[in-house]
Coordinates of C-alpha atoms in Angstrom, one line a residue:
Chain A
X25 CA -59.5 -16.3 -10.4
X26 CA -59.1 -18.9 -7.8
X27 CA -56.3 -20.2 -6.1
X28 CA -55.3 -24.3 -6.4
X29 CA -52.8 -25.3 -3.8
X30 CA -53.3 -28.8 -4.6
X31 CA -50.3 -28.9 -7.6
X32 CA -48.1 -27.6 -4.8
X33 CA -49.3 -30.3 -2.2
X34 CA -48.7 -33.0 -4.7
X35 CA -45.4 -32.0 -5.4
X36 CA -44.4 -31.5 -2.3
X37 CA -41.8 -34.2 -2.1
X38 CA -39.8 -32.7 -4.9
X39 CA -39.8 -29.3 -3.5
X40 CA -38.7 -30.6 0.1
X41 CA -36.2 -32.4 -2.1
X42 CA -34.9 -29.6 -4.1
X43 CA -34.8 -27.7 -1.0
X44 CA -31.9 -29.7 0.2
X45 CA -30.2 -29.6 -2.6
X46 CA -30.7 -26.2 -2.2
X47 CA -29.1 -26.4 1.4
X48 CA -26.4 -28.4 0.3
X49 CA -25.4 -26.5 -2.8
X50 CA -25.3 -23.2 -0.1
X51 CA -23.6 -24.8 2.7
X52 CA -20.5 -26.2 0.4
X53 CA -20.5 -23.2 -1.3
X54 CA -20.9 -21.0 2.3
X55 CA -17.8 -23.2 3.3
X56 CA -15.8 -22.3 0.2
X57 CA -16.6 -18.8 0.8
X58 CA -15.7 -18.4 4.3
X59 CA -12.2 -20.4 3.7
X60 CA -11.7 -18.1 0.3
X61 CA -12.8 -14.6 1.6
X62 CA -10.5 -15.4 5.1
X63 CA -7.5 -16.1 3.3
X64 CA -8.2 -13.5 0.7
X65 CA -9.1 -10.9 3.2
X66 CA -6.1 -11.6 5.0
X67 CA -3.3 -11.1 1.9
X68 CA -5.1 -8.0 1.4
X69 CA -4.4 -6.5 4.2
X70 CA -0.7 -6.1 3.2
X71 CA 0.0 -4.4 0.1
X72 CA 3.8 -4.9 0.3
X73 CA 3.5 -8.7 -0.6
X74 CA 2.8 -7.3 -4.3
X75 CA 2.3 -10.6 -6.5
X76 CA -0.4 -12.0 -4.1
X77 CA -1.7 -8.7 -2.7
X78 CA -2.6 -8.4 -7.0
X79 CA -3.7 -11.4 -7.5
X80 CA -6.4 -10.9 -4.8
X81 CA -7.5 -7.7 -5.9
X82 CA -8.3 -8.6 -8.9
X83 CA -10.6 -10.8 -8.0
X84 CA -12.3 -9.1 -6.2
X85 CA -13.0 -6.3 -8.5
X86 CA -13.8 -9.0 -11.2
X87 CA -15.8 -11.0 -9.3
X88 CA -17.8 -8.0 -7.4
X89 CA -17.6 -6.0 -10.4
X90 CA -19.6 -8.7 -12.8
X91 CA -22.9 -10.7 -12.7
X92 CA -23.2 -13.9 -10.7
X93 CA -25.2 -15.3 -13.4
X94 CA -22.5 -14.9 -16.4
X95 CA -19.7 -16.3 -13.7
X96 CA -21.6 -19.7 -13.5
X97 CA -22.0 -19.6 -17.3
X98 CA -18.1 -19.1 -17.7
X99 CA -17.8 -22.1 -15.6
X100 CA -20.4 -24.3 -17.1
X101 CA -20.6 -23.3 -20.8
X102 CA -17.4 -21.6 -21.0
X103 CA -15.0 -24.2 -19.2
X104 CA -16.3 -27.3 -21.5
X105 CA -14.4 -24.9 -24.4
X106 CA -10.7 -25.8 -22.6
X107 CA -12.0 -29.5 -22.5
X108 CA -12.9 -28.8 -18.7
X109 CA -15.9 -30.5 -18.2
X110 CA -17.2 -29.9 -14.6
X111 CA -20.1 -31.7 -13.1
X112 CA -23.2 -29.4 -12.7
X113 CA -23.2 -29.4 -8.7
X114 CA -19.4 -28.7 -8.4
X115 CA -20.1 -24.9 -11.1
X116 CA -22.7 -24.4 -8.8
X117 CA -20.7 -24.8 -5.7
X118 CA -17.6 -22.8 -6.9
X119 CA -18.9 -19.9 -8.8
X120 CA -21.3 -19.0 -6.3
X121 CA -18.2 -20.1 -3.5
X122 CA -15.7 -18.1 -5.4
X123 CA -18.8 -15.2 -5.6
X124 CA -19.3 -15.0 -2.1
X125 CA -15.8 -15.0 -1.0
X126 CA -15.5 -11.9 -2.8
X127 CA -17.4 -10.3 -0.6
X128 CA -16.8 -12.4 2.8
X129 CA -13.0 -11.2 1.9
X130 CA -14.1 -7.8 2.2
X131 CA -15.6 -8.4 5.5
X132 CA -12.7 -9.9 6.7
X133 CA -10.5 -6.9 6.1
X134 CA -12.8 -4.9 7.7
X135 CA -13.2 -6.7 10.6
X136 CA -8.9 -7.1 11.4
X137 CA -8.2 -3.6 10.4
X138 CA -11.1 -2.5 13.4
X139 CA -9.1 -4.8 15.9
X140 CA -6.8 -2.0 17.7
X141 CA -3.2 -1.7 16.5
X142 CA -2.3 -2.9 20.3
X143 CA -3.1 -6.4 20.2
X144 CA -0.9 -7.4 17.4
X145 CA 1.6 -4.8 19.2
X146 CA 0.9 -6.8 22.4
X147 CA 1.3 -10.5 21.1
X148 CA 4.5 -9.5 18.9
X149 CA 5.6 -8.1 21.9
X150 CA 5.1 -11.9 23.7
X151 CA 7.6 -13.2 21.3
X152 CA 4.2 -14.5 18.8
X153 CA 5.1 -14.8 15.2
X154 CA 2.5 -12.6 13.0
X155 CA 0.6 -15.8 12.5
X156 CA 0.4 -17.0 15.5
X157 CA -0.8 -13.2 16.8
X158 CA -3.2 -13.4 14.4
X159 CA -4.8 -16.5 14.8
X160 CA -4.8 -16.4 18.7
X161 CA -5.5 -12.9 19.2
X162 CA -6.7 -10.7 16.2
X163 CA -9.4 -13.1 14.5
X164 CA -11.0 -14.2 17.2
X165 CA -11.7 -10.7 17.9
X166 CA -12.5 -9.7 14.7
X167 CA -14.5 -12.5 14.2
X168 CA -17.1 -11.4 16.7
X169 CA -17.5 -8.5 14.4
X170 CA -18.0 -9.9 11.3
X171 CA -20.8 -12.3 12.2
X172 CA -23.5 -9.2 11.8
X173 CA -22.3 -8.6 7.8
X174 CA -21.6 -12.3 7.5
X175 CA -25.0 -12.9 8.0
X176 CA -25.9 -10.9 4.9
X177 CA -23.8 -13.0 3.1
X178 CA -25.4 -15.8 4.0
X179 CA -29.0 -14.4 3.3
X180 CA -27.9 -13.2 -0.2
X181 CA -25.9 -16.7 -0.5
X182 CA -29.1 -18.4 -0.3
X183 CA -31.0 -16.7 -2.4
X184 CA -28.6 -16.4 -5.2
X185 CA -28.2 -19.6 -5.1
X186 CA -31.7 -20.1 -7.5
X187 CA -29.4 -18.9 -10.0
X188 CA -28.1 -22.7 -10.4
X189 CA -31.4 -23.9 -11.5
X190 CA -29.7 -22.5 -15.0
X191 CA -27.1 -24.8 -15.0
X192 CA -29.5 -27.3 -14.4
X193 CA -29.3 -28.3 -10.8
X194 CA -32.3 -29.9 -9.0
X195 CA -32.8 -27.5 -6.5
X196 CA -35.4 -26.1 -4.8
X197 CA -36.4 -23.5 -7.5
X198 CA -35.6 -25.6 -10.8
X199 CA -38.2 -28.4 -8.7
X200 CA -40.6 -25.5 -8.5
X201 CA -40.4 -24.7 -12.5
X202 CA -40.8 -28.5 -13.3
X203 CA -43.9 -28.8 -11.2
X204 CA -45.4 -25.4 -13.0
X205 CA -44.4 -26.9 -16.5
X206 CA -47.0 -29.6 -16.1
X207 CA -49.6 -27.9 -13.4
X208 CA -49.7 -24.0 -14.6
X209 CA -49.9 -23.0 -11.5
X210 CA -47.1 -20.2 -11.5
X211 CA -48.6 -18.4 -8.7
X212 CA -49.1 -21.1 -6.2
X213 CA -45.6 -22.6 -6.9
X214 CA -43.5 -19.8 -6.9
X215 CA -45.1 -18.4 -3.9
X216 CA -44.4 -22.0 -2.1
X217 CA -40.9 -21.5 -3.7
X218 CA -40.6 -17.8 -2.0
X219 CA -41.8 -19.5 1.1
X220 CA -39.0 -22.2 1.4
X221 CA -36.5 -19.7 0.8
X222 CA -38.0 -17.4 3.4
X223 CA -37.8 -20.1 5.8
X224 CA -34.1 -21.2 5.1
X225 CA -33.1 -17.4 5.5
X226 CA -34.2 -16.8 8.5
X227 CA -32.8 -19.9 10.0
X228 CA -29.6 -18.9 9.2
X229 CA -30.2 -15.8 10.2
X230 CA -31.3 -17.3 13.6
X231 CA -28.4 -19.5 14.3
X232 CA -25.6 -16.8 13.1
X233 CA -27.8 -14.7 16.1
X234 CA -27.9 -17.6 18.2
X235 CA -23.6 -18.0 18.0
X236 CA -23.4 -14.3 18.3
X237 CA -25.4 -13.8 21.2
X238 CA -23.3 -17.2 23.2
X239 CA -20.2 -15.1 22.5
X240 CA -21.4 -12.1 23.9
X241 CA -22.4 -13.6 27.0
X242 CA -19.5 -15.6 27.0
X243 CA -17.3 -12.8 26.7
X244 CA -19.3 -10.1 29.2
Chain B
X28 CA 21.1 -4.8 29.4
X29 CA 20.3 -2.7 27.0
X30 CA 22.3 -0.7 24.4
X31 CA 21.4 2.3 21.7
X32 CA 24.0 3.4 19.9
X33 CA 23.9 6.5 17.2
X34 CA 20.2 5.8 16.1
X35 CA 18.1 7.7 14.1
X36 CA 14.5 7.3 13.4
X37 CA 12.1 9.6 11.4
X38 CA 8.4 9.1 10.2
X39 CA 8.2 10.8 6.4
X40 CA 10.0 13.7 7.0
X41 CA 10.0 14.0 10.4
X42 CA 13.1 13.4 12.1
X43 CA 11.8 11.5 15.3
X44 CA 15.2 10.5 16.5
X45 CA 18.6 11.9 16.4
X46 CA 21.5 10.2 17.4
X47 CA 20.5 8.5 20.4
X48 CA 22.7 6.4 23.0
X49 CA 22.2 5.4 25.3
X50 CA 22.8 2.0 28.2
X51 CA 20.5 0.2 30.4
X52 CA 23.0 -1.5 32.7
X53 CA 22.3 -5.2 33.7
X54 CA 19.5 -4.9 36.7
X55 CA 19.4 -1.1 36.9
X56 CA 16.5 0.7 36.2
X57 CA 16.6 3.8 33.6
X58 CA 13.6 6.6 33.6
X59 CA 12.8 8.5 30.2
X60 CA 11.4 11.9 30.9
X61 CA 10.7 14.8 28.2
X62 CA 7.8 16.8 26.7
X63 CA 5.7 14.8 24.5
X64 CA 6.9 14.5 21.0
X65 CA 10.3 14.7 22.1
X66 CA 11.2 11.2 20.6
X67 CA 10.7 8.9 24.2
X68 CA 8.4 6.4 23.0
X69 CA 9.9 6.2 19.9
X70 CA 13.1 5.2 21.3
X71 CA 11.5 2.5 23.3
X72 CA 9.4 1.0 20.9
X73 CA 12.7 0.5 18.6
X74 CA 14.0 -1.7 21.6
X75 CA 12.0 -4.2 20.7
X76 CA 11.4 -3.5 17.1
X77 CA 7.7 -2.4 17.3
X78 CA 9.5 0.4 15.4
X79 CA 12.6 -0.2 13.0
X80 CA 15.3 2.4 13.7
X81 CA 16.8 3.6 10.3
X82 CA 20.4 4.1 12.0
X83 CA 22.4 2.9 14.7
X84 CA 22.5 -0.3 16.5
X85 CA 20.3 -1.9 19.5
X86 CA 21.6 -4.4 21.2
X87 CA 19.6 -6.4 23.9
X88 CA 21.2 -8.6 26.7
X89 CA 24.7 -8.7 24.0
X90 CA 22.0 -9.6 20.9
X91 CA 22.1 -7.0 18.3
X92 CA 17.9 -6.9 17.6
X93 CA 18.8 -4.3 14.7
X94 CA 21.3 -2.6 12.8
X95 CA 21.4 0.3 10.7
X96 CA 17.6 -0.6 9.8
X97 CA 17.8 -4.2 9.4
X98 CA 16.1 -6.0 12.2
X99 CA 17.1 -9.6 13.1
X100 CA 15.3 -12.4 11.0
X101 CA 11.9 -13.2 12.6
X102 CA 12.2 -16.2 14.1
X103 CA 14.7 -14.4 16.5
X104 CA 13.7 -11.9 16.6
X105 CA 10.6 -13.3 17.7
X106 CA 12.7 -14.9 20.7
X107 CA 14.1 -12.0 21.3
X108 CA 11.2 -10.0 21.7
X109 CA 9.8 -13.1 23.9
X110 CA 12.9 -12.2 26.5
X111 CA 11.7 -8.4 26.4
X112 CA 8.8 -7.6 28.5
X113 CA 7.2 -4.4 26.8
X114 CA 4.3 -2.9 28.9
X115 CA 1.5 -0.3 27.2
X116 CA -0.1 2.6 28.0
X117 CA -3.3 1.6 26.9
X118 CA -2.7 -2.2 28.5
X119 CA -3.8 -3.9 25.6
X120 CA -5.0 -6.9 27.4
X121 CA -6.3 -9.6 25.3
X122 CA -10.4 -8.7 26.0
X123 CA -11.2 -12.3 24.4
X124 CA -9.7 -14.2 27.3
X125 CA -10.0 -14.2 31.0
X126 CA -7.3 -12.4 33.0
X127 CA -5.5 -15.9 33.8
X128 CA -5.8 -17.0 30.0
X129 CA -4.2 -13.6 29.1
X130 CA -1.0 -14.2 31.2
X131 CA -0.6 -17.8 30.2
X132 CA -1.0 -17.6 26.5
X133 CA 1.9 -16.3 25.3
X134 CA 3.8 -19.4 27.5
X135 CA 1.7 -22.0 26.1
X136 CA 1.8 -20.7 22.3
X137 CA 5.5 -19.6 22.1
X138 CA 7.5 -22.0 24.6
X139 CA 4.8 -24.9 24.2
X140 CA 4.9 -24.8 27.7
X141 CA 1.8 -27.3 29.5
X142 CA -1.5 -25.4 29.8
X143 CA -1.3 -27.0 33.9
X144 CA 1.5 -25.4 34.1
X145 CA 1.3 -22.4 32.5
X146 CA -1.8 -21.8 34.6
X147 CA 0.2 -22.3 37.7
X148 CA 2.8 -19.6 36.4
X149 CA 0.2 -17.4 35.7
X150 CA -1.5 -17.8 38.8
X151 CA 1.7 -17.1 40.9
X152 CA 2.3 -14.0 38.7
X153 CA -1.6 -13.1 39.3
X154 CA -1.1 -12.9 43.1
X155 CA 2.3 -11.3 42.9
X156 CA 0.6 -8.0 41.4
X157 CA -2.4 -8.7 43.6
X158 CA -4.6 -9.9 41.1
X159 CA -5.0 -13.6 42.2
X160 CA -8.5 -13.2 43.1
X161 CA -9.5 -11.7 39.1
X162 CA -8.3 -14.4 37.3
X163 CA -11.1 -15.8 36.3
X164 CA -13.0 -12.5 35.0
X165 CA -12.4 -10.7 31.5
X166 CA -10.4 -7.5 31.1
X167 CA -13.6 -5.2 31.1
X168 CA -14.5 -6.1 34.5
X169 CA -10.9 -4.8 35.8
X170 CA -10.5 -1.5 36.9
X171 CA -7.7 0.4 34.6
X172 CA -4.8 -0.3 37.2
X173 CA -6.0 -3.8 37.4
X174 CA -5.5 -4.0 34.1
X175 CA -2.1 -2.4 34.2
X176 CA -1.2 -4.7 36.5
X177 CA -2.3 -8.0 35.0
X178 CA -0.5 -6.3 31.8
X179 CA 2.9 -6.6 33.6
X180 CA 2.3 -10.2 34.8
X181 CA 1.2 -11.1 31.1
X182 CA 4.9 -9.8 29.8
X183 CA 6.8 -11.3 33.6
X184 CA 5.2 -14.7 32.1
X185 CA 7.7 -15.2 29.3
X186 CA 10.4 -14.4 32.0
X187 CA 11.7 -11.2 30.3
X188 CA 15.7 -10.5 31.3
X189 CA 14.4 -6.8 29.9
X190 CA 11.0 -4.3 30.9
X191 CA 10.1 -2.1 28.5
X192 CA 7.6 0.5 30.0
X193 CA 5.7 2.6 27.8
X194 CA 4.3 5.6 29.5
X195 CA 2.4 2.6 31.7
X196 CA 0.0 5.0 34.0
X197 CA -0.8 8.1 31.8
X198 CA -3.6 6.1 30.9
X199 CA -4.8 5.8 34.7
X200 CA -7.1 8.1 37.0
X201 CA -4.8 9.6 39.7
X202 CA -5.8 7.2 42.2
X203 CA -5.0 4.1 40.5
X204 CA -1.5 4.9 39.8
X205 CA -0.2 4.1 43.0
X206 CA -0.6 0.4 42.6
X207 CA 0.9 0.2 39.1
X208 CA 3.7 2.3 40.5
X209 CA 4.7 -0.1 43.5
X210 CA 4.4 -3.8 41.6
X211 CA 7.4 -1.8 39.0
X212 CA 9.2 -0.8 41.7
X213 CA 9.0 -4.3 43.6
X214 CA 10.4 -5.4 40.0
X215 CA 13.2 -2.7 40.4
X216 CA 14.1 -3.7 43.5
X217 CA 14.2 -7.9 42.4
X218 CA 16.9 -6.6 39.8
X219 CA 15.0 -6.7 37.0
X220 CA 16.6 -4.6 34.0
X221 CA 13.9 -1.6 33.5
X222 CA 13.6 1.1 30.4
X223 CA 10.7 3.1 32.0
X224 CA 8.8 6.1 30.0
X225 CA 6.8 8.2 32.1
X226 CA 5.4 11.1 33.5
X227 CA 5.4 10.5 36.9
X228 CA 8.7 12.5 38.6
X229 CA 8.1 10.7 42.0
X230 CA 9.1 7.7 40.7
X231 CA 11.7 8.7 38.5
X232 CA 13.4 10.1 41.9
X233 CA 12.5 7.6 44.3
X234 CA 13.3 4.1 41.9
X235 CA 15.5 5.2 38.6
X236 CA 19.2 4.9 38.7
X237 CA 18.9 6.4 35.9
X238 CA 17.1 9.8 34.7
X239 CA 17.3 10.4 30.9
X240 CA 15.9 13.4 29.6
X241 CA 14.8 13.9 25.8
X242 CA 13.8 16.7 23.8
X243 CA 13.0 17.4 20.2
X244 CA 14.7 13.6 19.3
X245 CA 17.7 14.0 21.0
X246 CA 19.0 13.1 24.9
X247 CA 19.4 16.5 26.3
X248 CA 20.8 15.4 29.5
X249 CA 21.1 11.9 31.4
X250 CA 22.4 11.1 35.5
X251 CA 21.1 10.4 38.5
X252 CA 18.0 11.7 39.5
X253 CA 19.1 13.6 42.3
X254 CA 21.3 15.2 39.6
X255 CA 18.8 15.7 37.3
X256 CA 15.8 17.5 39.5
X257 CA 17.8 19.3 42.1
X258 CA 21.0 20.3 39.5
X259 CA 19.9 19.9 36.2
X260 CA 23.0 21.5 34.2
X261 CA 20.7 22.1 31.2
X262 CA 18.6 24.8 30.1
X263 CA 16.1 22.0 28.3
X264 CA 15.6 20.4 31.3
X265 CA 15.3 23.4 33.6
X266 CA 12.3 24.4 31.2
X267 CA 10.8 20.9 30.9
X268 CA 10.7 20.6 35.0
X269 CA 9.2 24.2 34.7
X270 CA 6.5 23.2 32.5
X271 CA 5.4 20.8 34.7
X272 CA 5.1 22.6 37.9
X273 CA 3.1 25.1 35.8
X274 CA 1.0 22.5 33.9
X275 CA 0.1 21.8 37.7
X276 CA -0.8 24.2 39.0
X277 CA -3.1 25.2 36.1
X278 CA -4.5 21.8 37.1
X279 CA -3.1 20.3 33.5
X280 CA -1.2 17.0 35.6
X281 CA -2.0 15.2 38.6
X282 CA 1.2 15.0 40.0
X283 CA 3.5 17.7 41.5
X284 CA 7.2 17.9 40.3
X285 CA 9.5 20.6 41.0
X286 CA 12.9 20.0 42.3
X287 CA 11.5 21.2 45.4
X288 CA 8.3 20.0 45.5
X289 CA 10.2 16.4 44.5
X290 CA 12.4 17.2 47.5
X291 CA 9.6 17.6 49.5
X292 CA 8.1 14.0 48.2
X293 CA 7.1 11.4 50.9
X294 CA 9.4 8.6 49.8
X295 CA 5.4 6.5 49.9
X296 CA 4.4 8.2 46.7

């Protein structure tokens, strides 16, 4: 058996092409997520507000607790049922949004309840209103600590976002199928395909690092 | 001023407070002393509703803050609590900003005051604790009574009529409590209206008008402090002042306090 790059070469233009789509279906949804799982993370820190402390905790036991891949079917097959007819992009964008947020949220919590009792204490005692304390003193500590987990959440963003080749998006992986369907050269293309996704990983990965590191220094 | 009348507090079923009154005259300065547990902390922390008392009333500068476990809505009582200085034993300093940023937030965010001018307040309140050459480093380069003392600049920034000190050196190594000591007792002496909890019987003596003592949720005792550690009346705080001297001499505190030994006190401590 030999290998035949050449099918891969010739289709390179697609492939760079469905690899920003790709990019852009992840960053809009990573965008979603961060706005979702902030707000979400933040009603569930207090249990007392009951209706929207619910509301948020159920989804995030429904959305954690089933798979990604029936989620974006609910939203593209399922939705057209109510008359809801959403473009392709826009499922792909949400469900894997509304997916990621689920876990971002959890992050989120995680990284206000770490922030010591006292600074809340200390801005309330300043005369801040809970929101205020929050947003100028408890986030942008905690948010120092959740860039480390929020950068799993932006590897396993990008990679589940081949699921939304299924719903028929031109993205980097469906580009990859189409060019296998008339070259059968599975091999060749997928390992391309595993390649560009390698390669948009861990350039996240290495700005997330790169904003990490600035606020340590920044910070001593 | 500050007033506490008949309150009761209790986490679960732990009664943590039991009728408590007691009056922080305008300017004066008032000293909470007792063993730990007995309820001090507690009692301060309702004075600014970082704890909401069950019962009773507390009324700050004529403003009832709560009543009978209601607090005051939170938009005043947010102004209220911006009027009450409250300093901690563990500093919390803000470790995201620089020493100067951590005084002039709270001015800039709740009175809208200019940044230019909030930095020049917090630079005048910087140099009056003897901090104006640290404004410009973060809280983990300070020292711990550096950070006490850029603690009390952050809460003199919002121009408190009211100091709330919670236990504010028992966080400190010996040496550095000095310095915290004398920036509250420069405040003391400028009239400002202190509630001080605290360990440290040398300065109860030297800068209270006030001694309260508390035990077990209740104020066993309360006059001057030459009253309190050369005549205490009751048994409570005979045995408290005991327990002291003996924690040091086992070594347990830092600081000496017998009536004698406070007798003995160089007026410097």
């Amino acid at each position: 058996m030999t290998l035949d790059f050449a099918p891969v070469l010739e289709g390179l233009p697609e492939l760079l092409k469905g690899a920003v789509v790709t990019i852009e279906v992840t960053a809009a949804a990573f965008v979603l997520s961060g706005v979702l799982g902030l707000l979400v993370g933040i009603i569930r820190l207090n249990p007392a507000r009951r209706f929207l402390y619910g509301l948020a905790t159920g989804y995030v036991a429904f959305i954690r607790g089933t798979p990604l891949l029936v989620q974006l079917f609910l939203l593209f097959f399922g939705l057209p049922q109510f008359g809801i007819l959403l473009p392709a992009i826009l499922c792909g964008v949400i469900g894997l949004g509304i997916y990621s947020g689920s876990y971002v949220s959890e992050v989120v919590r995680g990284a206000i309840q770490s922030i010591d009792r006292g600074q809340m204490e200390a801005a309330r005692s300043l005369g801040m209103s809970y929101r205020e304390a929050m947003w100028e003193v408890v986030l942008p500590q905690a948010f120092r600590r959740m860039l480390p987990p929020l950068g799993n959440e932006t590897i396993a963003l990008i990679k589940n976002s081949a699921l939304v080749s299924l719903l028929t998006i031109d993205d980097v992986m469906r580009e990859g199928q189409r060019i296998i369907s008339t070259s059968f050269r599975a091999l060749e293309v997928y390992l391309a395909v595993a390649l560009i996704y390698f390669i948009l990983t861990n350039a996240a990965t290495w700005i997330l690092r790169q904003i990490e590191k600035r606020m340590t220094v920044e910070r001593g | 001023m500050i007033e506490i009348r008949n309150v009761y507090k209790s986490f679960g079923s732990t009664d943590v407070l039991k009728d408590v009154s007691l009056t922080v005259q305008p300017s004066r300065t008032t000293v909470v002393i007792g063993p730990s547990g007995s309820g001090k902390s507690t009692l301060l922390r309702c004075c600014n509703c970082l704890e909401t008392a069950d019962r009773g009333e507390i009324r700050i500068n004529g403003r009832t803050i709560i009543k009978d476990g209601t607090p005051l809505p939170d938009k005043e009582l947010n102004a209220l609590r911006a009027e009450t200085g409250m300093v901690f034993q563990s500093f919390n300093l803000f470790p995201h900003m620089t020493t100067v940023e951590n005084v002039m937030r709270a001015p800039v965010v709740v009175r809208r005051m200019p940044k230019a001018e909030a930095r020049d307040l917090a630079m005048d309140l910087l140099r009056k604790v003897g901090l104006g050459d640290k404004a410009d480093v973060y809280p983990s380069t300070l020292s711990g009574g550096q950070k006490q003392r850029a603690a009390i600049a952050r809460a003199l920034a919002m121009k408190p009529k009211v100091m709330l000190f919670d236990e504010p050196t028992s966080a400190l190594d010996p040496e550095l409590v000095g310095e915290v000591l004398q920036v509250m007792k420069t405040l003391a002496e400028e009239g400002m209206t202190m509630m001080v909890v605290t360990h440290e019987m040398g300065f109860a003596r030297e800068v209270a008008d006030t001694v309260v003592v508390m035990a077990e949720g209740r104020i066993v005792e309360a006059g001057p402090p030459d009253q309190i550690f050369t005549n205490p009346t009751q048994e409570r705080t005979r045995g408290f002042l005991r327990a002291l001297v003996d924690g040091h001499l086992a070594g347990a505190r830092p600081q000496p306090a017998t009536p004698d030994a406070l007798a003995a006190l160089p007026d410097d401590h």
